[in-house]
Amino acid sequence: MSRIFTPKVVTANALLEGDVVYLTEDGTWTRRLDEAELIEDEAIAQLRLIEASAQPHRIVGAYLAEARAGRTGPAPGHFREGFRARGPSNRPHGKQAEILDV
Amino acid sequence: MYNPTKSDAAFLRRRAQEFRTQVARRIDGSLTEEEFKPLRLMNGLYLQLHAYMLRVAIPYGTLNADQLRQLAMIAERWDKGYGHMTTRQNIQFNWPRLSDVPDMLDALAEVGMHAVQTSGNTIRNVTADPYAGAAADEVADPRPLAELVRQWSTDHPAFQFLPRKFKFAVTGSPADRAILKAHDVGLQLVRRGGDLGVRVLVGGGLGRTPLLAEELRSFVALDDLLPYLEAVLETYNLSGRRDNKYKARLKITLREEGMEALSTRIEARFAELRGLYPGAAREYARIAQDFARPALNAAPTLAHFTALNDPAYAAWAKTNLVPHSDPDHAIARISLKGPGATPGDITAAQMRRVADLAEAHSGAEIRVGQDQNLILPHVPLGDLPALHAGLAELGLATANAGLASDITACPGMDYCTLATARSIPVAQALADRLRPIERELGALSIKISGCINACGHHHLGHIGILGLDRAGVETYQITLGGDASAQTALGERSGPGFAYDQIVPAIERILRAYLTLRQDASEPFIDTLRRLGPAPFKTALYTETRHAA
Ligand code: HEM
Ligand code: SF4
């Protein structure tokens, strides 16, 4: 039984900084989830993941993360992805320190 | 304190240098991530949710003032100005950049510290009773033994690729404060006749299958200990299951084979290995000299007794002081669980000042406890008011050691890639809710883990909380009746879990029930629970939910 494909983004951690990055439509990496490419087709998602995994000099551990269409771009599809996109909830560190409108 | 030898220092420099070249080869592309990952794990470097994380060992939980200052420097220079104390006597830095880690390791090596084998399927940091060398009830200081085991296990060529991680804990006292039974191997110093030897427990661990260790041998002579441990590890290395990582720990091997069969194999191998490491007894004696207790002065104690008239000081003295083997001294516990704190976090500025206070009042020694608090082990009673005042300036004089707001919590979903829910904010909200009634509640241990791996020791809390992901929603399961003391016990699940915004009131219901169920104020929560069983607590826990629903 095939499951319905839900939208994804390609995400990973940057090799040098270790922080969360997302693949954009033009194949570059961004640190903002809302700038990522929201992929709604399973075959394309697999292809984009292969492209991403072929960049071990930039990133570590690429995978497809649940996402949904938000107001300004992709938004987290699971609370874990929410923390990855923002940073920890006990300190104002991580992305929330650099990006104001998350 | 242990004085590293020239060869110890050379080893640490070599290891740091080796890792520097490995990092460089990863960055220039000569190593793939698959090749690099086991190498970085051998050196304590993880990749977490938001950044790399470096786990630094604090062997047997002992630090000197210079080491703590160096940790402060590292936190400020290469991290975000703080560190996190764990339940296994490690400190974790949550934000290093990959290219900075070799410099961090060099800085650690300067003060005899390292991150070797703080991760990976190796023998991990050897933990010990944090009151070692100061406790009133001690047969002998366990740290020389712990240091001997550390030297034997560090970079041991046969034990770098074990079936799974392997954890040792050591105590010198019958009042186990090192949670021996939650470790793969627990070592307890005991005396038989006049001879010092070791009682060996095996097969404990938490995680998804929590099991308590059982006695393998009631006495191993010190001379025999390393060959004996070699036999334990060799036997495990051969028979530990490599086909299934959830069954790979010694605790499973023990239950699959049975104690008798396992012990027979270990004894047979030991008979062959006996006499290995002939220099160990001499080395033990050399190490033991380094751990001679600092000279205790017999200064006047009056200041302490006068200060007891101050309610804030008296409250702190009541909860945060532990009897020392010398009646004119005390063991002082420094709570890292003040209002708003993240359990176990300490800033660089606090580290520096605690180092100063340790130098002034505790023979320059600091300990890290399995409860994520710090300890100054040798404080003259007369110095305590000055220590208390110094700690108060740092926001570290919270009088809650062993009370409800002294909560153990792992990093959980705020940092950890394996987490299924958050633990830190639950600990904070619960501490805020319980702080007003914690003196009335008395001794209570609450422990929280953000997933089934149990790094926050939830099975060992009088009340344990396990964060899970139930269909994309943070959900918290409660266990009751765990105990991290010498009467080690694993808690039992109370029943269905609670949502993030329901877990704090749920715990409060259990504790309100305790206040009505206890015989009187002298009966602690765990005793009432043991006397009555979990039923009345479960009734309180679930009845009101149904009312509310
Ligand atoms: C990157 C972060 C961490 C990772 C990946 C991690 C991973 C794990 C895993 C997989 C287990 C289960 C082992 C098993 O059942 O065989 C475990 C157990 C444990 N960890 Fe962690 N952990 C992390 C952080 C921590 C922290 C912060 C602490 C202390 C606060 C800690 C202390 C422990 C303890 C005490 C246990 C249970 C004892 C046992 O191994 O049976 N860990 N950890
Ligand atoms: S218990 Fe789970 S969430 Fe907590 S630190 Fe361990 S692995 Fe991470």
XYZ file of C-alpha atoms and ligand atoms in Angstrom:
702
model
C 0.000 0.000 0.000
C 1.543 3.293 -1.029
C 1.252 6.129 1.431
C 0.255 9.588 0.331
C 3.360 11.726 -0.119
C 3.431 14.760 2.153
C 5.567 17.828 1.322
C 9.236 17.762 2.249
C 12.328 19.916 2.332
C 15.885 18.630 1.981
C 17.798 19.462 5.125
C 21.193 18.660 6.658
C 23.803 20.125 9.002
C 26.622 22.294 7.662
C 29.959 20.476 7.779
C 31.970 23.276 9.380
C 29.443 25.064 11.598
C 27.223 22.072 12.287
C 24.077 24.196 12.052
C 20.913 23.374 10.147
C 20.773 24.086 6.421
C 18.112 23.591 3.749
C 18.332 23.047 0.013
C 16.870 25.829 -2.135
C 15.311 25.582 -5.593
C 18.545 26.649 -7.300
C 20.517 23.926 -5.518
C 22.309 26.185 -3.011
C 22.018 25.923 0.788
C 20.196 28.352 3.029
C 20.036 28.605 6.799
C 16.359 29.619 6.701
C 13.604 27.086 6.383
C 11.305 29.609 4.678
C 13.818 29.967 1.837
C 13.958 26.222 1.198
C 12.397 24.444 -1.742
C 9.117 22.807 -0.748
C 8.974 19.531 -2.659
C 5.562 18.036 -3.277
C 6.537 15.157 -5.576
C 8.124 12.011 -4.218
C 10.359 11.267 -7.231
C 11.709 14.807 -7.281
C 12.305 14.640 -3.525
C 14.449 11.520 -3.951
C 16.423 13.129 -6.756
C 17.045 16.295 -4.774
C 18.176 14.206 -1.804
C 20.696 12.399 -4.003
C 21.985 15.743 -5.304
C 22.332 17.006 -1.747
C 24.088 13.893 -0.500
C 26.649 14.359 -3.252
C 27.958 17.436 -1.399
C 29.800 15.882 1.564
C 32.285 18.782 1.560
C 29.457 21.143 2.553
C 26.967 19.156 4.577
C 26.426 16.131 6.821
C 23.443 13.837 7.142
C 21.035 15.079 4.460
C 17.440 13.848 4.793
C 13.911 14.716 3.780
C 12.076 16.583 6.528
C 8.330 17.029 6.836
C 7.256 20.552 5.924
C 4.145 22.421 4.914
C 3.453 25.585 2.999
C 3.571 28.531 5.382
C 2.826 32.214 4.877
C 6.329 33.151 3.732
C 7.608 29.775 2.570
C 8.003 26.280 3.992
C 7.168 25.851 7.673
C 8.043 22.923 9.973
C 5.888 19.811 9.582
C 6.906 18.350 12.953
C 7.917 19.915 16.264
C 11.446 18.541 15.940
C 11.839 20.473 12.690
C 10.492 23.538 14.471
C 13.346 23.370 16.997
C 15.868 22.773 14.227
C 14.570 25.829 12.382
C 14.550 28.108 15.446
C 16.984 26.835 18.065
C 16.583 25.553 21.630
C 13.648 26.781 23.714
C 15.664 27.325 26.901
C 18.136 29.883 25.518
C 17.951 32.486 22.746
C 20.693 30.712 20.796
C 20.769 29.159 17.355
C 18.877 30.506 14.403
C 16.420 32.538 16.464
C 19.375 34.717 17.515
C 20.183 35.596 13.911
C 16.787 35.556 12.268
C 14.149 37.745 13.853
C 10.975 36.634 12.119
C 10.921 32.910 12.822
C 44.431 15.028 42.852
C 46.011 12.878 40.187
C 49.224 14.326 38.745
C 49.480 13.335 35.105
C 52.857 11.826 34.237
C 54.967 12.903 31.275
C 53.687 9.972 29.283
C 50.045 10.849 30.141
C 50.674 14.371 28.865
C 52.425 13.118 25.747
C 49.538 10.744 25.015
C 46.970 13.551 25.242
C 49.013 15.819 22.980
C 49.433 13.000 20.469
C 45.731 12.205 20.481
C 44.808 15.868 19.989
C 47.317 16.144 17.139
C 45.984 12.974 15.538
C 42.453 14.352 15.681
C 43.664 17.641 14.191
C 44.860 15.802 11.097
C 41.645 13.775 10.945
C 39.544 16.960 11.026
C 41.748 18.505 8.333
C 41.335 15.416 6.161
C 37.566 15.512 6.613
C 37.476 19.186 5.626
C 39.721 18.718 2.566
C 37.630 15.770 1.426
C 40.125 12.928 1.954
C 37.821 11.374 4.547
C 34.124 10.774 3.950
C 31.635 11.363 6.751
C 31.232 7.587 7.088
C 34.982 7.289 7.686
C 35.181 10.353 9.896
C 32.187 9.708 12.164
C 33.713 6.842 14.180
C 36.905 8.885 14.533
C 35.111 11.948 15.860
C 33.032 9.805 18.209
C 36.228 8.270 19.626
C 37.077 11.842 20.557
C 33.752 12.823 22.084
C 32.502 14.883 19.150
C 28.808 14.496 18.307
C 26.619 16.302 15.822
C 23.443 17.452 17.542
C 20.370 19.335 16.318
C 21.888 22.803 15.996
C 25.632 22.255 16.138
C 28.459 19.922 17.035
C 28.741 18.961 20.690
C 31.992 18.129 22.471
C 31.710 15.859 25.501
C 34.653 16.216 27.863
C 35.337 13.640 30.556
C 35.624 14.659 34.189
C 37.145 11.380 35.368
C 35.556 10.183 38.613
C 33.944 13.609 38.846
C 37.036 15.350 40.213
C 38.305 18.713 38.976
C 40.900 21.086 40.322
C 40.526 24.859 40.224
C 42.855 25.261 37.221
C 40.895 22.720 35.223
C 37.603 24.466 35.965
C 39.128 27.787 34.889
C 40.309 26.184 31.666
C 36.775 24.868 31.025
C 35.558 28.455 31.526
C 38.106 29.696 28.992
C 37.033 27.045 26.486
C 33.344 27.883 27.000
C 34.016 31.543 26.326
C 36.470 31.248 23.493
C 34.948 28.465 21.407
C 31.425 28.026 22.702
C 28.641 30.319 23.893
C 29.959 30.996 27.376
C 28.570 28.022 29.262
C 28.836 24.260 29.685
C 26.399 21.497 30.605
C 27.130 18.981 33.377
C 25.794 15.519 32.645
C 24.691 12.586 34.799
C 27.897 10.713 33.926
C 30.398 13.260 35.164
C 31.060 14.792 31.783
C 30.770 18.391 30.662
C 29.260 19.097 27.264
C 29.875 22.110 25.053
C 26.894 22.604 22.775
C 28.159 24.965 20.074
C 31.714 24.307 18.830
C 32.683 24.668 15.173
C 34.329 21.608 13.669
C 37.537 23.452 12.838
C 37.871 24.745 16.429
C 37.641 21.349 18.110
C 41.357 20.470 17.736
C 42.235 23.738 19.528
C 39.739 22.862 22.267
C 41.385 19.457 22.702
C 44.815 21.104 22.931
C 43.490 23.448 25.603
C 42.075 20.500 27.531
C 45.350 18.591 27.250
C 47.151 21.561 28.837
C 45.315 20.773 32.077
C 45.384 16.976 31.727
C 41.818 16.716 30.407
C 40.391 15.113 27.283
C 37.358 13.822 25.421
C 38.828 10.401 24.612
C 36.250 7.605 24.724
C 33.431 9.849 25.880
C 31.457 8.355 23.014
C 31.514 5.349 20.721
C 31.497 1.640 21.538
C 34.337 1.881 23.996
C 34.862 1.962 27.740
C 33.478 5.359 28.690
C 34.468 7.818 31.378
C 34.883 6.000 34.699
C 32.520 7.597 37.199
C 32.746 7.526 40.994
C 31.173 8.611 44.249
C 31.346 12.425 44.078
C 32.085 12.550 47.831
C 35.153 10.331 47.380
C 37.895 11.058 49.858
C 35.586 13.138 52.030
C 32.666 10.898 52.967
C 32.369 9.722 56.533
C 31.380 6.165 55.601
C 34.206 5.290 53.209
C 36.297 2.082 53.280
C 38.834 3.762 51.003
C 38.937 6.582 48.461
C 37.666 5.028 45.201
C 39.507 7.452 42.926
C 42.880 5.668 42.777
C 40.979 2.588 41.628
C 38.968 4.637 39.141
C 42.172 6.200 37.819
C 43.778 2.773 37.468
C 40.770 1.568 35.478
C 40.902 4.707 33.385
C 44.558 4.137 32.514
C 43.931 0.498 31.691
C 40.873 1.246 29.544
C 42.061 4.375 27.740
C 43.251 3.506 24.245
C 43.196 -0.192 25.186
C 43.770 -1.765 21.745
C 41.394 -4.712 22.254
C 38.472 -2.626 23.481
C 38.058 0.113 20.867
C 35.312 -1.693 18.950
C 33.167 -3.337 21.594
C 29.672 -4.544 20.688
C 28.335 -1.394 22.403
C 29.290 1.379 24.830
C 30.573 0.165 28.191
C 30.238 2.039 31.465
C 32.126 1.679 34.753
C 31.289 3.200 38.127
C 33.374 2.951 41.286
C 32.622 3.539 44.945
C 34.529 3.142 48.180
C 31.488 3.177 50.397
C 28.591 0.827 51.134
C 26.214 3.796 50.776
C 26.452 3.638 47.004
C 26.458 7.184 45.624
C 27.759 6.165 42.204
C 24.701 4.141 41.108
C 26.836 1.024 40.559
C 23.812 -1.048 39.627
C 23.012 1.163 36.644
C 26.385 0.408 35.047
C 27.840 -2.375 32.911
C 30.391 -2.885 35.660
C 30.185 -1.514 39.185
C 33.224 -1.750 41.447
C 32.928 -1.414 45.205
C 36.019 -1.264 47.394
C 35.626 -3.642 50.329
C 37.839 -4.999 53.081
C 38.269 -8.687 53.812
C 40.368 -9.241 56.869
C 42.891 -6.450 56.514
C 42.997 -6.635 52.733
C 41.504 -4.151 50.384
C 39.726 -5.698 47.431
C 36.886 -5.133 45.067
C 33.322 -6.406 44.843
C 32.351 -6.649 41.178
C 28.805 -6.128 39.891
C 27.921 -6.630 36.225
C 25.080 -6.226 33.789
C 23.328 -3.016 34.772
C 22.156 -0.245 32.476
C 19.243 2.013 31.743
C 18.086 2.844 28.228
C 15.263 0.946 26.550
C 15.754 -2.188 28.675
C 16.593 -0.975 32.183
C 18.197 -3.695 34.325
C 20.098 -3.575 37.590
C 23.561 -5.087 37.886
C 24.120 -8.291 39.841
C 27.087 -9.511 41.826
C 29.682 -11.372 39.774
C 32.301 -11.727 42.529
C 32.152 -10.641 46.140
C 35.908 -10.099 46.337
C 38.722 -9.671 43.849
C 42.139 -8.870 45.305
C 43.530 -5.555 44.054
C 46.462 -7.352 42.392
C 44.031 -9.431 40.358
C 41.655 -6.688 39.391
C 42.981 -5.634 35.974
C 43.371 -9.219 34.663
C 39.909 -9.924 36.046
C 38.408 -6.912 34.269
C 40.305 -7.884 31.131
C 38.589 -11.271 31.332
C 35.171 -9.608 31.788
C 35.726 -7.356 28.782
C 37.170 -10.095 26.583
C 34.233 -12.351 27.368
C 31.781 -9.566 26.593
C 33.682 -8.595 23.459
C 33.296 -12.133 22.132
C 29.758 -12.903 23.229
C 28.058 -9.489 23.227
C 25.547 -9.384 20.394
C 26.686 -7.416 17.387
C 23.612 -8.300 15.326
C 21.194 -6.085 17.226
C 22.295 -2.848 18.871
C 19.395 -2.984 21.324
C 20.659 -6.328 22.616
C 24.354 -5.550 22.500
C 24.959 -4.415 26.078
C 26.435 -6.726 28.696
C 23.128 -6.540 30.595
C 21.500 -8.539 27.768
C 24.384 -11.019 27.450
C 24.040 -11.675 31.170
C 20.299 -12.342 30.939
C 20.629 -14.469 27.818
C 23.448 -16.632 29.182
C 22.690 -16.523 32.897
C 25.106 -15.529 35.649
C 26.503 -19.002 36.125
C 27.492 -19.561 32.508
C 28.878 -16.048 32.143
C 30.829 -16.279 35.356
C 32.286 -19.680 34.403
C 33.619 -18.264 31.147
C 34.998 -15.164 32.826
C 36.723 -17.212 35.540
C 38.244 -19.561 32.947
C 39.667 -16.653 30.986
C 40.813 -14.971 34.200
C 42.769 -18.117 35.133
C 44.692 -17.700 31.870
C 45.196 -13.967 32.241
C 46.186 -13.928 35.900
C 49.535 -12.204 36.319
C 48.937 -9.866 33.410
C 49.857 -6.280 34.392
C 52.354 -7.198 37.118
C 53.049 -3.492 37.682
C 49.454 -2.625 38.514
C 49.783 -2.830 42.292
C 52.785 -0.511 42.216
C 50.925 1.858 39.914
C 47.920 1.801 42.237
C 50.139 2.739 45.172
C 51.691 5.580 43.173
C 48.281 6.901 42.140
C 46.938 6.571 45.698
C 49.648 8.948 46.939
C 48.356 11.606 44.583
C 44.945 11.334 46.185
C 46.149 11.922 49.714
C 43.603 14.175 51.345
C 44.530 17.882 51.400
C 45.643 19.035 54.840
C 42.501 19.828 56.809
C 42.922 22.832 59.069
C 41.444 23.058 62.515
C 40.204 26.630 62.205
C 37.471 27.920 64.541
C 33.988 26.741 63.569
C 32.082 29.462 65.430
C 31.192 31.502 62.317
C 29.062 28.632 61.018
C 27.038 28.285 64.201
C 26.506 32.036 64.435
C 25.382 32.206 60.802
C 22.697 29.583 61.443
C 20.624 32.421 62.924
C 20.225 33.760 59.390
C 17.218 31.880 57.907
C 18.616 31.880 54.352
C 21.918 30.436 55.528
C 20.191 27.926 57.806
C 17.992 26.723 54.949
C 21.036 26.241 52.723
C 22.970 24.493 55.492
C 20.055 22.132 56.042
C 19.744 20.952 52.441
C 23.146 21.547 50.843
C 25.626 20.355 53.470
C 26.667 16.735 53.905
C 28.687 15.413 56.874
C 32.413 15.152 56.218
C 34.570 12.431 57.749
C 36.170 15.231 59.765
C 33.551 16.799 62.080
C 35.017 20.291 61.630
C 34.514 20.129 57.875
C 31.540 19.752 55.557
C 30.852 18.636 52.023
C 29.028 21.522 50.337
C 26.681 20.919 47.435
C 26.354 23.712 44.882
C 22.974 23.545 43.192
C 22.918 24.168 39.447
C 19.108 24.094 39.647
C 18.236 27.611 40.750
C 15.088 29.413 39.536
C 15.066 29.523 35.724
C 18.209 27.413 35.407
C 18.708 24.693 32.846
C 19.630 21.688 35.014
C 23.400 21.230 34.921
C 24.255 24.408 33.006
C 26.979 26.671 34.380
C 28.345 29.869 32.847
C 32.027 30.608 32.328
C 31.870 33.418 34.904
C 30.369 31.037 37.451
C 33.025 28.410 36.703
C 35.780 30.932 37.366
C 34.307 32.117 40.631
C 33.591 28.573 41.814
C 37.253 27.794 41.058
C 38.251 30.766 43.251
C 35.920 29.630 46.030
C 37.298 26.081 45.833
C 40.809 27.473 46.119
C 39.875 29.588 49.121
C 37.742 27.020 50.951
C 38.111 23.459 49.652
C 41.730 22.573 48.899
C 41.166 23.736 45.279
C 38.985 20.684 44.592
C 35.609 20.583 42.871
C 33.396 17.565 42.201
C 30.650 16.953 39.695
C 27.719 14.848 40.883
C 25.511 12.379 39.015
C 22.690 14.782 39.898
C 24.257 17.536 37.695
C 25.260 19.621 40.700
C 28.739 20.625 41.863
C 30.325 19.773 45.173
C 33.100 21.342 47.229
C 34.360 18.348 49.199
C 36.471 19.761 52.037
C 35.079 23.011 53.456
C 36.041 23.985 57.042
C 32.843 24.729 58.990
C 34.119 28.206 59.843
C 34.485 29.004 56.111
C 30.929 28.035 55.211
C 29.328 31.477 55.729
C 31.918 33.067 53.436
C 31.374 30.300 50.879
C 27.615 30.773 51.065
C 27.964 34.525 50.562
C 30.289 33.956 47.599
C 27.882 31.507 46.010
C 24.930 33.844 46.605
C 26.699 36.538 44.554
C 26.846 34.061 41.669
C 23.233 32.971 41.992
C 24.514 29.559 43.082
C 23.353 29.476 46.697
C 19.964 27.889 45.965
C 18.996 25.843 49.014
C 17.338 22.944 47.216
C 19.780 20.007 47.049
C 17.699 16.831 47.232
C 14.385 18.697 47.105
C 11.674 18.757 44.437
C 13.192 21.568 42.340
C 16.581 19.812 42.201
C 15.509 18.057 39.008
C 17.807 15.973 36.818
C 17.112 16.461 33.113
C 18.899 15.494 29.925
C 19.159 18.042 27.077
C 16.156 16.494 25.310
C 14.683 17.903 22.119
C 16.201 21.331 22.706
C 19.595 19.935 21.653
C 19.629 16.195 21.125
C 19.122 14.506 17.754
C 17.777 11.330 19.351
C 15.165 13.081 21.474
C 11.462 12.409 21.114
C 10.390 15.342 23.325
C 11.803 18.215 25.352
C 12.969 17.764 28.933
C 14.509 21.109 29.932
C 11.341 23.256 29.847
C 9.415 20.516 31.660
C 12.060 20.575 34.409
C 11.857 24.366 34.580
C 8.063 24.531 34.715
C 7.891 21.750 37.268
C 10.546 23.396 39.447
C 8.622 26.684 39.327
C 5.407 24.943 40.339
C 6.940 22.902 43.163
C 9.374 25.434 44.608
C 6.773 27.033 46.925
C 5.943 23.670 48.527
C 9.258 21.843 48.256
C 10.203 22.203 51.920
C 6.892 20.745 52.913
C 7.447 17.890 50.434
C 10.881 17.032 51.798
C 13.352 14.699 50.091
C 12.253 14.034 46.537
C 14.007 13.126 43.343
C 12.456 13.906 39.969
C 14.358 12.850 36.847
C 13.485 13.538 33.229
C 14.703 12.037 29.941
C 13.765 13.235 26.477
C 13.731 9.727 25.004
C 13.949 6.093 25.901
C 17.773 6.198 26.107
C 17.346 7.452 29.659
C 20.292 9.836 29.856
C 18.295 11.800 32.452
C 18.035 8.636 34.616
C 14.231 8.804 34.672
C 13.935 5.162 35.784
C 15.886 6.115 38.913
C 13.763 9.098 39.945
C 11.287 8.700 42.787
C 9.187 10.256 40.065
C 10.501 9.697 36.556
C 9.322 11.462 33.427
C 9.972 10.141 29.936
C 9.257 12.380 26.954
C 7.868 10.614 23.891
C 6.576 11.557 20.475
C 3.036 10.260 20.095
C 1.832 10.976 16.556
C 3.804 14.204 16.352
C 2.851 15.460 19.823
C 5.123 15.659 22.875
C 3.773 13.191 25.435
C 5.134 12.379 28.879
C 5.049 9.040 30.658
C 5.442 8.852 34.430
C 7.315 6.192 36.400
C 7.015 5.847 40.161
C 9.327 4.363 42.764
C 12.772 4.580 41.211
C 15.727 5.144 43.507
C 19.310 6.180 42.690
C 20.570 5.547 46.220
C 22.123 2.356 47.597
C 18.608 0.882 47.619
C 18.696 1.180 43.837
C 15.317 0.570 42.231
C 13.718 1.067 38.840
C 10.455 2.965 38.703
C 7.287 1.464 37.315
C 5.105 3.064 34.699
C 2.039 4.715 36.159
C -0.188 4.321 33.105
C -1.097 6.508 30.128
C 1.031 9.581 29.462
C 0.253 13.298 29.555
C 0.554 16.134 27.062
C 3.224 18.817 27.461
C 0.789 21.231 29.122
C -0.663 18.527 31.397
C 2.481 16.956 32.830
C 3.159 19.606 35.482
C -0.348 19.473 37.025
C -0.186 15.663 36.812
C 2.997 15.544 38.922
C 1.498 18.047 41.317
C -1.524 15.751 41.831
C 0.807 12.896 42.805
C 2.543 15.111 45.319
C -0.656 16.581 46.761
C -1.813 12.997 47.281
C 1.463 12.241 49.067
C 0.883 15.110 51.496
C -2.420 13.579 52.549
C -1.229 9.950 52.482
C 1.983 10.218 54.477
C 1.975 9.155 58.098
C 3.559 12.430 59.129
C 6.050 14.959 57.856
C 8.966 12.673 58.714
C 7.913 10.034 56.166
C 9.537 10.895 52.819
C 7.706 10.434 49.521
C 9.601 7.287 48.579
C 8.773 5.622 51.909
C 5.065 6.412 51.621
C 5.123 5.029 48.097
C 6.863 1.854 49.288
C 4.462 1.459 52.189
C 1.263 1.943 50.190
C 2.301 0.884 46.713
C 1.488 2.984 43.648
C -2.293 2.457 43.683
C -3.404 5.508 45.718
C -0.994 7.717 43.750
C -2.377 6.432 40.471
C -5.894 7.108 41.670
C -4.951 10.709 42.400
C -3.126 10.952 39.098
C -5.908 9.678 36.860
C -9.166 10.445 38.686
C -8.951 14.184 38.243
C -8.038 13.812 34.588
C -11.309 12.018 34.043
C -13.153 14.759 35.917
C -11.508 17.370 33.756
C -12.194 15.493 30.543
C 24.392 13.817 21.862
C 23.791 13.572 22.996
C 23.568 12.174 23.510
C 23.432 11.009 22.812
C 23.501 10.802 21.322
C 23.218 9.971 23.788
C 22.983 8.650 23.474
C 22.629 7.679 24.381
C 22.112 6.380 24.069
C 21.880 5.865 22.659
C 21.890 5.727 25.241
C 21.305 4.331 25.427
C 22.363 3.353 25.539
C 21.875 1.950 25.598
O 20.746 1.703 26.023
O 22.655 1.062 25.235
C 22.291 6.599 26.292
C 22.276 6.286 27.640
C 22.727 7.141 28.633
N 23.288 8.409 28.463
Fe 23.280 9.446 26.755
N 23.274 10.507 25.031
C 23.480 11.851 24.903
C 23.577 12.771 25.913
C 23.681 12.413 27.242
C 23.650 13.346 28.297
C 23.539 14.849 28.133
C 23.761 12.636 29.443
C 23.713 13.165 30.837
C 22.867 14.162 31.179
C 23.883 11.251 29.095
C 24.021 10.176 29.982
C 23.573 8.903 29.705
C 23.216 7.924 30.707
C 23.373 8.098 32.208
C 22.667 6.832 30.039
C 22.045 5.588 30.666
C 23.005 4.602 31.146
C 23.205 3.463 30.191
O 23.975 3.647 29.250
O 22.614 2.410 30.368
N 23.817 11.144 27.747
N 22.740 7.796 25.750
S 17.707 10.614 26.893
Fe 17.403 10.773 24.717
S 16.906 12.942 24.496
Fe 17.901 12.772 26.432
S 20.054 13.172 25.965
Fe 19.714 10.950 25.954
S 19.454 10.472 23.829
Fe 19.075 12.663 24.047
